[in-house]
């Protein structure tokens, strides 16, 4: 079995990949890794590429989702693979001594439900593209059935896992330790989450509010910033349907100040051809760089 992958620009697996069996190959590699490392602590990241495009007719799962097509079949396959991982942990006697986290890197793109959240991956700083599921299981350490609306971000995983494993996180990182949120239901230590498109800050989220500086859509060279922005949303209400910027000018000004600070802070890390805040594509008046033409 070969798993398609790259280390930097160096190919270390088959290419092109066997798409109909790609997720099964990932799962088999994960199962083998668990068994090979059952006698000592390990970290495993099983980063399935499905249900991201391209979706192919899958071996053993074609048509399983009835009317949901290849996307639905891919979701069915993912569900099966999660079950396989838990079965292997149980078989090796590790299921009660292993923290398992299920999450994603972004919301749905063209297919799949956003659950009532606004927009999708690649379209603005709205929850449909940025908000993702986060399910954690660790019997005896994380109480079953607990729900939390604590503010969290993907970069918080590193310090959280370090704390739960009894080790120290590296100095100078941006993530926050959420271990107390998971184990005790404590409030989040995070006061804000910055929303990015590539290296550009496009929004800022606090527990109650979201500030949106502008809009964009992946692949379109259209400036949507301007009229109607900035926007302010009350995040205790689902959907981000009505901007409250005019009703709460003090909140809007305070978040704009923080947004401007964050934009300046990250400006040195911007590449020359990344998007400008609130806009996808090259800056106005400039030719399209190679990265946009390809």
PDB file of C-alpha atoms in Angstrom:
ATOM      1  CA  UNK A   1       0.000   0.000   0.000  1.00  0.00           C
ATOM      2  CA  UNK A   2       1.289   3.479  -0.912  1.00  0.00           C
ATOM      3  CA  UNK A   3      -0.166   6.721   0.427  1.00  0.00           C
ATOM      4  CA  UNK A   4       0.037   9.781  -1.812  1.00  0.00           C
ATOM      5  CA  UNK A   5       1.851  12.619  -0.100  1.00  0.00           C
ATOM      6  CA  UNK A   6       4.473  15.309  -0.477  1.00  0.00           C
ATOM      7  CA  UNK A   7       7.112  16.543   1.952  1.00  0.00           C
ATOM      8  CA  UNK A   8       7.545  20.131   0.830  1.00  0.00           C
ATOM      9  CA  UNK A   9       7.980  19.819  -2.928  1.00  0.00           C
ATOM     10  CA  UNK A  10       9.349  16.264  -2.704  1.00  0.00           C
ATOM     11  CA  UNK A  11       6.953  13.486  -3.655  1.00  0.00           C
ATOM     12  CA  UNK A  12       7.078  10.551  -1.226  1.00  0.00           C
ATOM     13  CA  UNK A  13       4.114   8.521  -2.468  1.00  0.00           C
ATOM     14  CA  UNK A  14       2.280   7.546  -5.631  1.00  0.00           C
ATOM     15  CA  UNK A  15       1.093  10.232  -8.060  1.00  0.00           C
ATOM     16  CA  UNK A  16      -1.524  10.570  -9.362  1.00  0.00           C
ATOM     17  CA  UNK A  17      -3.254   8.977  -6.368  1.00  0.00           C
ATOM     18  CA  UNK A  18      -5.752   6.146  -6.560  1.00  0.00           C
ATOM     19  CA  UNK A  19      -8.703   8.406  -5.761  1.00  0.00           C
ATOM     20  CA  UNK A  20     -11.411   5.717  -5.421  1.00  0.00           C
ATOM     21  CA  UNK A  21      -9.307   4.044  -2.707  1.00  0.00           C
ATOM     22  CA  UNK A  22      -7.405   7.039  -1.318  1.00  0.00           C
ATOM     23  CA  UNK A  23      -9.342   7.392   1.952  1.00  0.00           C
ATOM     24  CA  UNK A  24      -9.200   3.628   2.516  1.00  0.00           C
ATOM     25  CA  UNK A  25      -5.426   3.770   2.083  1.00  0.00           C
ATOM     26  CA  UNK A  26      -5.242   6.580   4.640  1.00  0.00           C
ATOM     27  CA  UNK A  27      -7.377   4.544   7.047  1.00  0.00           C
ATOM     28  CA  UNK A  28      -5.290   1.395   6.644  1.00  0.00           C
ATOM     29  CA  UNK A  29      -2.098   3.376   7.284  1.00  0.00           C
ATOM     30  CA  UNK A  30      -3.660   4.865  10.434  1.00  0.00           C
ATOM     31  CA  UNK A  31      -4.736   1.435  11.706  1.00  0.00           C
ATOM     32  CA  UNK A  32      -1.251   0.053  11.164  1.00  0.00           C
ATOM     33  CA  UNK A  33       0.313   3.057  12.905  1.00  0.00           C
ATOM     34  CA  UNK A  34      -1.905   2.537  15.974  1.00  0.00           C
ATOM     35  CA  UNK A  35      -0.943  -1.131  16.213  1.00  0.00           C
ATOM     36  CA  UNK A  36       2.753  -0.440  15.657  1.00  0.00           C
ATOM     37  CA  UNK A  37       2.798   2.154  18.443  1.00  0.00           C
ATOM     38  CA  UNK A  38       0.437   0.578  20.966  1.00  0.00           C
ATOM     39  CA  UNK A  39       3.170   0.123  23.583  1.00  0.00           C
ATOM     40  CA  UNK A  40       4.185   3.788  23.868  1.00  0.00           C
ATOM     41  CA  UNK A  41       2.595   7.261  23.558  1.00  0.00           C
ATOM     42  CA  UNK A  42       1.911   8.446  20.019  1.00  0.00           C
ATOM     43  CA  UNK A  43       0.381  11.297  18.060  1.00  0.00           C
ATOM     44  CA  UNK A  44      -1.593  10.505  14.911  1.00  0.00           C
ATOM     45  CA  UNK A  45      -3.163  13.032  12.557  1.00  0.00           C
ATOM     46  CA  UNK A  46      -5.481  11.309  10.098  1.00  0.00           C
ATOM     47  CA  UNK A  47      -6.111  14.114   7.592  1.00  0.00           C
ATOM     48  CA  UNK A  48      -8.635  12.684   5.145  1.00  0.00           C
ATOM     49  CA  UNK A  49      -8.908  14.603   1.880  1.00  0.00           C
ATOM     50  CA  UNK A  50     -12.626  13.772   1.448  1.00  0.00           C
ATOM     51  CA  UNK A  51     -15.230  15.151   1.056  1.00  0.00           C
ATOM     52  CA  UNK A  52     -13.174  17.876  -0.644  1.00  0.00           C
ATOM     53  CA  UNK A  53     -13.199  17.754  -4.433  1.00  0.00           C
ATOM     54  CA  UNK A  54     -12.528  15.723  -6.466  1.00  0.00           C
ATOM     55  CA  UNK A  55     -15.196  13.209  -5.441  1.00  0.00           C
ATOM     56  CA  UNK A  56     -14.974   9.876  -7.245  1.00  0.00           C
ATOM     57  CA  UNK A  57     -17.052   6.712  -7.298  1.00  0.00           C
ATOM     58  CA  UNK A  58     -15.755   5.029  -4.160  1.00  0.00           C
ATOM     59  CA  UNK A  59     -15.042   1.336  -3.802  1.00  0.00           C
ATOM     60  CA  UNK A  60     -17.700  -0.122  -1.533  1.00  0.00           C
ATOM     61  CA  UNK A  61     -19.502   3.190  -1.000  1.00  0.00           C
ATOM     62  CA  UNK A  62     -20.863   4.154  -4.428  1.00  0.00           C
ATOM     63  CA  UNK A  63     -24.584   4.891  -4.023  1.00  0.00           C
ATOM     64  CA  UNK A  64     -24.573   4.257  -0.264  1.00  0.00           C
ATOM     65  CA  UNK A  65     -25.917   7.746   0.504  1.00  0.00           C
ATOM     66  CA  UNK A  66     -28.936   7.236  -1.781  1.00  0.00           C
ATOM     67  CA  UNK A  67     -29.696  10.700  -3.224  1.00  0.00           C
ATOM     68  CA  UNK A  68     -26.653  12.655  -1.960  1.00  0.00           C
ATOM     69  CA  UNK A  69     -24.350  11.660  -4.820  1.00  0.00           C
ATOM     70  CA  UNK A  70     -20.573  11.313  -4.647  1.00  0.00           C
ATOM     71  CA  UNK A  71     -20.345  13.924  -1.881  1.00  0.00           C
ATOM     72  CA  UNK A  72     -22.770  12.004   0.314  1.00  0.00           C
ATOM     73  CA  UNK A  73     -20.960   8.748  -0.411  1.00  0.00           C
ATOM     74  CA  UNK A  74     -17.709  10.389   0.719  1.00  0.00           C
ATOM     75  CA  UNK A  75     -19.342  11.429   4.005  1.00  0.00           C
ATOM     76  CA  UNK A  76     -20.541   7.842   4.500  1.00  0.00           C
ATOM     77  CA  UNK A  77     -17.002   6.617   3.908  1.00  0.00           C
ATOM     78  CA  UNK A  78     -15.612   9.083   6.459  1.00  0.00           C
ATOM     79  CA  UNK A  79     -18.122   7.836   9.029  1.00  0.00           C
ATOM     80  CA  UNK A  80     -16.990   4.280   8.357  1.00  0.00           C
ATOM     81  CA  UNK A  81     -13.316   5.232   8.698  1.00  0.00           C
ATOM     82  CA  UNK A  82     -13.905   6.934  12.055  1.00  0.00           C
ATOM     83  CA  UNK A  83     -15.510   3.690  13.185  1.00  0.00           C
ATOM     84  CA  UNK A  84     -12.481   1.731  11.985  1.00  0.00           C
ATOM     85  CA  UNK A  85     -10.146   3.943  14.010  1.00  0.00           C
ATOM     86  CA  UNK A  86     -12.180   3.399  17.178  1.00  0.00           C
ATOM     87  CA  UNK A  87     -12.360  -0.346  16.498  1.00  0.00           C
ATOM     88  CA  UNK A  88      -8.573  -0.508  16.217  1.00  0.00           C
ATOM     89  CA  UNK A  89      -8.108   1.499  19.425  1.00  0.00           C
ATOM     90  CA  UNK A  90     -10.462  -0.891  21.242  1.00  0.00           C
ATOM     91  CA  UNK A  91      -8.710  -3.936  19.814  1.00  0.00           C
ATOM     92  CA  UNK A  92      -5.363  -2.661  21.073  1.00  0.00           C
ATOM     93  CA  UNK A  93      -6.817  -1.738  24.481  1.00  0.00           C
ATOM     94  CA  UNK A  94      -6.247   1.983  23.921  1.00  0.00           C
ATOM     95  CA  UNK A  95      -9.752   3.393  23.503  1.00  0.00           C
ATOM     96  CA  UNK A  96     -10.078   4.634  27.108  1.00  0.00           C
ATOM     97  CA  UNK A  97      -6.557   6.029  27.254  1.00  0.00           C
ATOM     98  CA  UNK A  98      -6.555   7.974  23.985  1.00  0.00           C
ATOM     99  CA  UNK A  99      -7.803  11.479  23.253  1.00  0.00           C
ATOM    100  CA  UNK A 100      -9.609  11.509  19.898  1.00  0.00           C
ATOM    101  CA  UNK A 101     -10.551  14.806  18.225  1.00  0.00           C
ATOM    102  CA  UNK A 102     -12.756  15.139  15.144  1.00  0.00           C
ATOM    103  CA  UNK A 103     -12.593  18.504  13.396  1.00  0.00           C
ATOM    104  CA  UNK A 104     -12.065  20.184  10.010  1.00  0.00           C
ATOM    105  CA  UNK A 105     -10.073  23.015   8.473  1.00  0.00           C
ATOM    106  CA  UNK A 106     -13.016  24.953   6.992  1.00  0.00           C
ATOM    107  CA  UNK A 107     -16.718  24.840   6.269  1.00  0.00           C
ATOM    108  CA  UNK A 108     -18.359  23.287   3.187  1.00  0.00           C
ATOM    109  CA  UNK A 109     -17.595  24.537  -0.298  1.00  0.00           C
ATOM    110  CA  UNK A 110     -20.195  23.854  -3.037  1.00  0.00           C
ATOM    111  CA  UNK A 111     -21.877  20.826  -1.485  1.00  0.00           C
ATOM    112  CA  UNK A 112     -22.944  19.978   2.051  1.00  0.00           C
ATOM    113  CA  UNK A 113     -25.012  21.890   4.588  1.00  0.00           C
ATOM    114  CA  UNK A 114     -23.757  24.895   6.552  1.00  0.00           C
ATOM    115  CA  UNK A 115     -26.379  24.268   9.237  1.00  0.00           C
ATOM    116  CA  UNK A 116     -27.845  27.738   8.826  1.00  0.00           C
ATOM    117  CA  UNK A 117     -24.495  29.562   8.855  1.00  0.00           C
ATOM    118  CA  UNK A 118     -23.874  32.328   6.323  1.00  0.00           C
ATOM    119  CA  UNK A 119     -21.920  31.643   3.105  1.00  0.00           C
ATOM    120  CA  UNK A 120     -19.348  28.893   2.557  1.00  0.00           C
ATOM    121  CA  UNK A 121     -15.640  28.253   2.228  1.00  0.00           C
ATOM    122  CA  UNK A 122     -14.002  30.994   0.182  1.00  0.00           C
ATOM    123  CA  UNK A 123     -16.706  33.594   0.578  1.00  0.00           C
ATOM    124  CA  UNK A 124     -16.082  36.366   3.074  1.00  0.00           C
ATOM    125  CA  UNK A 125     -15.349  36.255   6.790  1.00  0.00           C
ATOM    126  CA  UNK A 126     -18.653  34.608   7.652  1.00  0.00           C
ATOM    127  CA  UNK A 127     -19.274  31.531   9.792  1.00  0.00           C
ATOM    128  CA  UNK A 128     -20.227  29.220   6.923  1.00  0.00           C
ATOM    129  CA  UNK A 129     -16.596  29.100   5.838  1.00  0.00           C
ATOM    130  CA  UNK A 130     -14.785  29.510   9.151  1.00  0.00           C
ATOM    131  CA  UNK A 131     -16.834  27.691  11.792  1.00  0.00           C
ATOM    132  CA  UNK A 132     -16.139  23.967  12.005  1.00  0.00           C
ATOM    133  CA  UNK A 133     -17.171  21.016  14.182  1.00  0.00           C
ATOM    134  CA  UNK A 134     -14.942  20.113  17.111  1.00  0.00           C
ATOM    135  CA  UNK A 135     -15.702  16.850  18.904  1.00  0.00           C
ATOM    136  CA  UNK A 136     -13.357  15.542  21.602  1.00  0.00           C
ATOM    137  CA  UNK A 137     -13.535  12.128  23.305  1.00  0.00           C
ATOM    138  CA  UNK A 138     -11.403  10.961  26.226  1.00  0.00           C
ATOM    139  CA  UNK A 139     -13.289   8.717  28.692  1.00  0.00           C
ATOM    140  CA  UNK A 140     -12.597   9.601  32.310  1.00  0.00           C
ATOM    141  CA  UNK A 141     -11.028  12.954  31.429  1.00  0.00           C
ATOM    142  CA  UNK A 142     -13.531  14.776  29.193  1.00  0.00           C
ATOM    143  CA  UNK A 143     -17.130  14.381  30.455  1.00  0.00           C
ATOM    144  CA  UNK A 144     -19.458  12.879  27.849  1.00  0.00           C
ATOM    145  CA  UNK A 145     -22.303  14.971  26.467  1.00  0.00           C
ATOM    146  CA  UNK A 146     -20.885  18.377  27.382  1.00  0.00           C
ATOM    147  CA  UNK A 147     -21.369  21.233  24.918  1.00  0.00           C
ATOM    148  CA  UNK A 148     -19.463  24.495  24.879  1.00  0.00           C
ATOM    149  CA  UNK A 149     -19.701  27.791  23.030  1.00  0.00           C
ATOM    150  CA  UNK A 150     -16.222  28.818  24.210  1.00  0.00           C
ATOM    151  CA  UNK A 151     -14.203  30.805  21.691  1.00  0.00           C
ATOM    152  CA  UNK A 152     -11.546  28.581  20.100  1.00  0.00           C
ATOM    153  CA  UNK A 153      -9.283  28.407  17.063  1.00  0.00           C
ATOM    154  CA  UNK A 154      -7.289  25.697  15.288  1.00  0.00           C
ATOM    155  CA  UNK A 155      -4.000  27.156  16.513  1.00  0.00           C
ATOM    156  CA  UNK A 156      -5.144  26.398  20.071  1.00  0.00           C
ATOM    157  CA  UNK A 157      -4.717  22.670  19.473  1.00  0.00           C
ATOM    158  CA  UNK A 158      -0.940  22.633  20.018  1.00  0.00           C
ATOM    159  CA  UNK A 159      -0.868  24.221  23.501  1.00  0.00           C
ATOM    160  CA  UNK A 160      -4.007  22.298  24.500  1.00  0.00           C
ATOM    161  CA  UNK A 161      -2.532  18.931  23.532  1.00  0.00           C
ATOM    162  CA  UNK A 162       0.748  19.812  25.242  1.00  0.00           C
ATOM    163  CA  UNK A 163      -1.099  20.608  28.481  1.00  0.00           C
ATOM    164  CA  UNK A 164      -3.176  17.421  28.352  1.00  0.00           C
ATOM    165  CA  UNK A 165      -0.033  15.376  27.689  1.00  0.00           C
ATOM    166  CA  UNK A 166       1.780  16.995  30.615  1.00  0.00           C
ATOM    167  CA  UNK A 167       4.380  18.797  28.527  1.00  0.00           C
ATOM    168  CA  UNK A 168       5.206  22.452  27.954  1.00  0.00           C
ATOM    169  CA  UNK A 169       4.138  24.252  24.795  1.00  0.00           C
ATOM    170  CA  UNK A 170       6.800  26.122  22.802  1.00  0.00           C
ATOM    171  CA  UNK A 171       7.329  29.748  23.767  1.00  0.00           C
ATOM    172  CA  UNK A 172       6.066  32.580  21.578  1.00  0.00           C
ATOM    173  CA  UNK A 173       3.142  30.783  19.923  1.00  0.00           C
ATOM    174  CA  UNK A 174      -0.265  32.390  19.383  1.00  0.00           C
ATOM    175  CA  UNK A 175      -2.422  29.459  20.517  1.00  0.00           C
ATOM    176  CA  UNK A 176      -4.238  29.277  23.860  1.00  0.00           C
ATOM    177  CA  UNK A 177      -4.463  26.294  26.205  1.00  0.00           C
ATOM    178  CA  UNK A 178      -8.084  25.074  26.135  1.00  0.00           C
ATOM    179  CA  UNK A 179      -7.553  22.009  28.335  1.00  0.00           C
ATOM    180  CA  UNK A 180      -9.660  23.478  31.164  1.00  0.00           C
ATOM    181  CA  UNK A 181     -12.456  24.198  28.676  1.00  0.00           C
ATOM    182  CA  UNK A 182     -12.500  20.528  27.659  1.00  0.00           C
ATOM    183  CA  UNK A 183     -12.080  18.911  31.067  1.00  0.00           C
ATOM    184  CA  UNK A 184     -13.919  21.323  33.381  1.00  0.00           C
ATOM    185  CA  UNK A 185     -16.117  23.456  31.148  1.00  0.00           C
ATOM    186  CA  UNK A 186     -14.117  26.570  32.055  1.00  0.00           C
ATOM    187  CA  UNK A 187     -14.480  29.815  30.077  1.00  0.00           C
ATOM    188  CA  UNK A 188     -12.186  30.246  27.094  1.00  0.00           C
ATOM    189  CA  UNK A 189      -8.884  32.033  27.761  1.00  0.00           C
ATOM    190  CA  UNK A 190      -9.162  33.443  24.246  1.00  0.00           C
ATOM    191  CA  UNK A 191     -10.594  36.957  23.922  1.00  0.00           C
ATOM    192  CA  UNK A 192     -10.627  37.075  20.124  1.00  0.00           C
ATOM    193  CA  UNK A 193     -10.079  35.120  16.939  1.00  0.00           C
ATOM    194  CA  UNK A 194      -8.543  36.816  13.915  1.00  0.00           C
ATOM    195  CA  UNK A 195      -9.991  35.714  10.573  1.00  0.00           C
ATOM    196  CA  UNK A 196      -7.602  35.449   7.645  1.00  0.00           C
ATOM    197  CA  UNK A 197      -7.676  35.016   3.894  1.00  0.00           C
ATOM    198  CA  UNK A 198      -4.143  33.824   3.197  1.00  0.00           C
ATOM    199  CA  UNK A 199      -1.980  36.280   5.181  1.00  0.00           C
ATOM    200  CA  UNK A 200      -4.549  39.097   5.101  1.00  0.00           C
ATOM    201  CA  UNK A 201      -6.736  39.804   8.131  1.00  0.00           C
ATOM    202  CA  UNK A 202     -10.356  40.040   6.946  1.00  0.00           C
ATOM    203  CA  UNK A 203     -12.287  40.009  10.219  1.00  0.00           C
ATOM    204  CA  UNK A 204     -12.142  39.729  13.977  1.00  0.00           C
ATOM    205  CA  UNK A 205     -14.390  37.681  16.272  1.00  0.00           C
ATOM    206  CA  UNK A 206     -14.973  38.035  20.016  1.00  0.00           C
ATOM    207  CA  UNK A 207     -17.333  35.949  22.140  1.00  0.00           C
ATOM    208  CA  UNK A 208     -20.266  38.247  21.338  1.00  0.00           C
ATOM    209  CA  UNK A 209     -19.287  40.246  18.248  1.00  0.00           C
ATOM    210  CA  UNK A 210     -17.822  39.807  14.786  1.00  0.00           C
ATOM    211  CA  UNK A 211     -16.287  42.667  12.793  1.00  0.00           C
ATOM    212  CA  UNK A 212     -16.146  42.099   9.016  1.00  0.00           C
ATOM    213  CA  UNK A 213     -13.909  44.480   7.061  1.00  0.00           C
ATOM    214  CA  UNK A 214     -14.943  43.472   3.547  1.00  0.00           C
ATOM    215  CA  UNK A 215     -16.081  40.648   1.306  1.00  0.00           C
ATOM    216  CA  UNK A 216     -14.400  38.498  -1.317  1.00  0.00           C
ATOM    217  CA  UNK A 217     -14.837  35.286  -3.207  1.00  0.00           C
ATOM    218  CA  UNK A 218     -12.101  32.844  -4.144  1.00  0.00           C
ATOM    219  CA  UNK A 219     -11.095  33.061  -7.789  1.00  0.00           C
ATOM    220  CA  UNK A 220     -12.908  36.334  -8.506  1.00  0.00           C
ATOM    221  CA  UNK A 221     -10.945  39.523  -9.064  1.00  0.00           C
ATOM    222  CA  UNK A 222     -13.779  41.750  -7.883  1.00  0.00           C
ATOM    223  CA  UNK A 223     -13.423  44.305  -5.080  1.00  0.00           C
ATOM    224  CA  UNK A 224     -16.433  43.923  -2.798  1.00  0.00           C
ATOM    225  CA  UNK A 225     -15.193  46.219  -0.043  1.00  0.00           C
ATOM    226  CA  UNK A 226     -16.751  49.647   0.132  1.00  0.00           C
ATOM    227  CA  UNK A 227     -20.500  50.140   0.412  1.00  0.00           C
ATOM    228  CA  UNK A 228     -21.991  48.248   3.335  1.00  0.00           C
ATOM    229  CA  UNK A 229     -18.703  47.723   5.173  1.00  0.00           C
ATOM    230  CA  UNK A 230     -17.504  47.416   7.805  1.00  0.00           C
ATOM    231  CA  UNK A 231     -20.163  45.122   9.244  1.00  0.00           C
ATOM    232  CA  UNK A 232     -20.859  44.153  12.849  1.00  0.00           C
ATOM    233  CA  UNK A 233     -22.761  41.039  13.902  1.00  0.00           C
ATOM    234  CA  UNK A 234     -24.154  39.831  17.219  1.00  0.00           C
ATOM    235  CA  UNK A 235     -22.812  36.263  17.348  1.00  0.00           C
ATOM    236  CA  UNK A 236     -25.357  35.123  19.924  1.00  0.00           C
ATOM    237  CA  UNK A 237     -27.744  35.043  16.947  1.00  0.00           C
ATOM    238  CA  UNK A 238     -27.238  32.467  14.218  1.00  0.00           C
ATOM    239  CA  UNK A 239     -26.855  33.486  10.603  1.00  0.00           C
ATOM    240  CA  UNK A 240     -25.113  36.895  10.513  1.00  0.00           C
ATOM    241  CA  UNK A 241     -28.089  38.347   8.665  1.00  0.00           C
ATOM    242  CA  UNK A 242     -28.169  41.969   9.835  1.00  0.00           C
ATOM    243  CA  UNK A 243     -25.226  44.282  10.409  1.00  0.00           C
ATOM    244  CA  UNK A 244     -25.478  46.246  13.658  1.00  0.00           C
ATOM    245  CA  UNK A 245     -22.568  48.586  12.910  1.00  0.00           C
ATOM    246  CA  UNK A 246     -24.811  51.666  12.810  1.00  0.00           C
ATOM    247  CA  UNK A 247     -26.611  50.743  16.044  1.00  0.00           C
ATOM    248  CA  UNK A 248     -23.413  50.068  18.005  1.00  0.00           C
ATOM    249  CA  UNK A 249     -20.854  52.584  16.716  1.00  0.00           C
ATOM    250  CA  UNK A 250     -18.703  52.368  19.871  1.00  0.00           C
ATOM    251  CA  UNK A 251     -18.317  48.592  19.498  1.00  0.00           C
ATOM    252  CA  UNK A 252     -17.583  49.007  15.787  1.00  0.00           C
ATOM    253  CA  UNK A 253     -14.895  51.622  16.444  1.00  0.00           C
ATOM    254  CA  UNK A 254     -13.264  49.533  19.164  1.00  0.00           C
ATOM    255  CA  UNK A 255     -13.099  46.454  16.946  1.00  0.00           C
ATOM    256  CA  UNK A 256     -11.858  48.504  13.990  1.00  0.00           C
ATOM    257  CA  UNK A 257      -8.999  49.768  16.162  1.00  0.00           C
ATOM    258  CA  UNK A 258      -8.094  46.194  17.088  1.00  0.00           C
ATOM    259  CA  UNK A 259      -8.510  45.112  13.458  1.00  0.00           C
ATOM    260  CA  UNK A 260      -6.132  47.843  12.283  1.00  0.00           C
ATOM    261  CA  UNK A 261      -3.595  46.808  14.945  1.00  0.00           C
ATOM    262  CA  UNK A 262      -3.779  43.178  13.810  1.00  0.00           C
ATOM    263  CA  UNK A 263      -3.442  44.168  10.159  1.00  0.00           C
ATOM    264  CA  UNK A 264      -0.287  46.153  10.952  1.00  0.00           C
ATOM    265  CA  UNK A 265       1.073  43.339  13.127  1.00  0.00           C
ATOM    266  CA  UNK A 266       0.814  40.761  10.356  1.00  0.00           C
ATOM    267  CA  UNK A 267       1.778  43.059   7.471  1.00  0.00           C
ATOM    268  CA  UNK A 268       5.486  42.002   7.567  1.00  0.00           C
ATOM    269  CA  UNK A 269       4.439  38.396   6.918  1.00  0.00           C
ATOM    270  CA  UNK A 270       2.372  39.191   3.825  1.00  0.00           C
ATOM    271  CA  UNK A 271       3.645  37.928   0.500  1.00  0.00           C
ATOM    272  CA  UNK A 272       3.658  40.413  -2.371  1.00  0.00           C
ATOM    273  CA  UNK A 273       0.901  38.613  -4.258  1.00  0.00           C
ATOM    274  CA  UNK A 274      -1.508  37.762  -1.434  1.00  0.00           C
ATOM    275  CA  UNK A 275      -4.903  39.371  -1.234  1.00  0.00           C
ATOM    276  CA  UNK A 276      -5.534  42.787   0.187  1.00  0.00           C
ATOM    277  CA  UNK A 277      -7.917  42.963   3.127  1.00  0.00           C
ATOM    278  CA  UNK A 278     -11.470  42.485   1.934  1.00  0.00           C
ATOM    279  CA  UNK A 279     -10.478  41.651  -1.643  1.00  0.00           C
ATOM    280  CA  UNK A 280      -9.524  38.545  -3.578  1.00  0.00           C
ATOM    281  CA  UNK A 281      -7.088  39.014  -6.415  1.00  0.00           C
ATOM    282  CA  UNK A 282      -4.230  41.372  -7.276  1.00  0.00           C
ATOM    283  CA  UNK A 283      -4.212  44.990  -6.032  1.00  0.00           C
ATOM    284  CA  UNK A 284      -6.012  47.447  -8.283  1.00  0.00           C
ATOM    285  CA  UNK A 285      -3.972  48.737 -11.202  1.00  0.00           C
ATOM    286  CA  UNK A 286      -1.465  45.874 -11.056  1.00  0.00           C
ATOM    287  CA  UNK A 287      -1.098  43.024 -13.510  1.00  0.00           C
ATOM    288  CA  UNK A 288      -2.176  39.558 -12.450  1.00  0.00           C
ATOM    289  CA  UNK A 289       0.851  37.751 -10.945  1.00  0.00           C
ATOM    290  CA  UNK A 290       1.702  34.229 -12.023  1.00  0.00           C
ATOM    291  CA  UNK A 291       0.063  32.715  -8.949  1.00  0.00           C
ATOM    292  CA  UNK A 292      -3.296  34.113 -10.089  1.00  0.00           C
ATOM    293  CA  UNK A 293      -2.905  33.164 -13.755  1.00  0.00           C
ATOM    294  CA  UNK A 294      -2.148  29.485 -13.199  1.00  0.00           C
TER     295      UNK A 294
END
